[in-house]
């Protein structure tokens, strides 16, 4: 499983980007401040150590003492035991117990001695443990510096600035403060910009054929308000075009049905029964085809109000109607589920699927399966089944499994297209699935409603 670190939402991306950039900036700031503090600490403590070493070397060269060298070495050992600040000895000074090596400070002291034209060897430095009663994180730390100049060892005690723990604590509190001062306003601004966008997304996913959709409130930043205003105008133009289409289809349906009805009356007067039956069948086919075309065009019109529909009751009524007509329609497993849809349109979609199952698959079995938040209405037949290419073709308007236009063996090829448009208009989908053992499942998926 791939770990996604980059958020998907606008608010998450802004907050994540600012948090990462702020963390990087604080990390760079910490490195620079730590280095500066370290250099300042070395400059103070190392400078003091070098000054004492230089002074001790000069006094030693002048012979500013009357004691023999061995006695001075013995006394220097006693002085070291009493924590004196200067030790001059012919032997390397022992490292105090608990001391930690500081190679950076030793290199810094060696460089200062070279600048003072005092070439030194075996320069070393240690940080000494502090006393428990006086130890604090913000106190200077005692250090022990030793250098060999000529044949003599000079060791001094001095102090350097506190470690980086103090600056770490300061930067942690500073980072938390900056996070509060920056991220909270950014989250508020991003949320204010993203909230209208979420509403716009929901409106864009809604059925465009719903004419009574309330325009979205224009709020948020100016760019977002302009986008919402453009969307409202776009949806208003769509509603106007759909209304014009409905009026045109109503006029076309009325204008065509009237001459067909008149033609039917006149055909009834034809004396030749065979010719009269053929003419009546042609008129009925034209009338049925006209009804299918108008239903396809109006399937997403949304003029019918949505209602809560119990799928078990609906399928039971449909199966009963078909059995009264001596058609093989049975009920399978019916999971309890209810959807919110337009009853007449959903009935028409299911009838189209059942009619196809009876025409091409001999019988139809109706069942309901609930998966998550979706209810699946399955119309299964026992026909020969279809390939994936045939399924993709049949879902399009005027496509038929049987290529003739004889209504006795099929229809105008609009049944599946009407069912698909109705399903999508109710927030669902229509899928066709061929079973491995033979037969076809026509499935309408709709959101489950409590």
XYZ file of N, CA, C and O in Angstrom, residues 317-329 351 354-355 358:
68
model
N -45.265 -5.955 -7.147
C -46.358 -5.486 -8.006
C -46.050 -5.745 -9.475
O -46.919 -6.191 -10.245
N -44.800 -5.460 -9.889
C -44.451 -5.670 -11.294
C -44.537 -7.148 -11.667
O -45.075 -7.500 -12.732
N -44.011 -8.014 -10.808
C -44.077 -9.449 -11.114
C -45.524 -9.925 -11.184
O -45.887 -10.742 -12.050
N -46.377 -9.415 -10.303
C -47.783 -9.794 -10.342
C -48.455 -9.364 -11.622
O -49.254 -10.119 -12.213
N -48.137 -8.134 -12.069
C -48.733 -7.655 -13.324
C -48.346 -8.547 -14.490
O -49.192 -8.887 -15.349
N -47.089 -8.951 -14.564
C -46.652 -9.779 -15.685
C -47.227 -11.186 -15.597
O -47.550 -11.812 -16.624
N -47.362 -11.718 -14.372
C -47.935 -13.064 -14.245
C -49.407 -13.084 -14.653
O -49.900 -14.099 -15.178
N -50.098 -11.974 -14.429
C -51.487 -11.904 -14.894
C -51.564 -11.983 -16.408
O -52.603 -12.345 -16.965
N -50.468 -11.600 -17.083
C -50.432 -11.673 -18.546
C -49.793 -12.992 -19.024
O -49.433 -13.111 -20.197
N -49.681 -13.947 -18.076
C -49.103 -15.262 -18.390
C -47.664 -15.164 -18.891
O -47.240 -15.893 -19.800
N -46.894 -14.250 -18.284
C -45.476 -14.107 -18.622
C -44.633 -14.581 -17.444
O -44.997 -14.379 -16.288
N -43.514 -15.226 -17.764
C -42.695 -15.884 -16.758
C -41.782 -14.852 -16.069
O -40.626 -14.655 -16.460
N -42.317 -14.218 -15.060
C -41.559 -13.250 -14.258
C -41.679 -13.692 -12.802
O -42.795 -13.795 -12.270
N -39.655 -1.963 -16.322
C -40.464 -2.648 -17.351
C -39.648 -2.849 -18.634
O -39.756 -3.891 -19.295
N -37.381 -5.755 -17.963
C -38.138 -7.015 -17.927
C -38.587 -7.414 -19.329
O -38.514 -8.598 -19.705
N -39.049 -6.453 -20.104
C -39.477 -6.762 -21.478
C -38.306 -7.295 -22.296
O -38.473 -8.247 -23.095
N -37.677 -10.908 -21.238
C -38.678 -11.831 -21.790
C -38.494 -12.021 -23.289
O -38.708 -13.112 -23.821
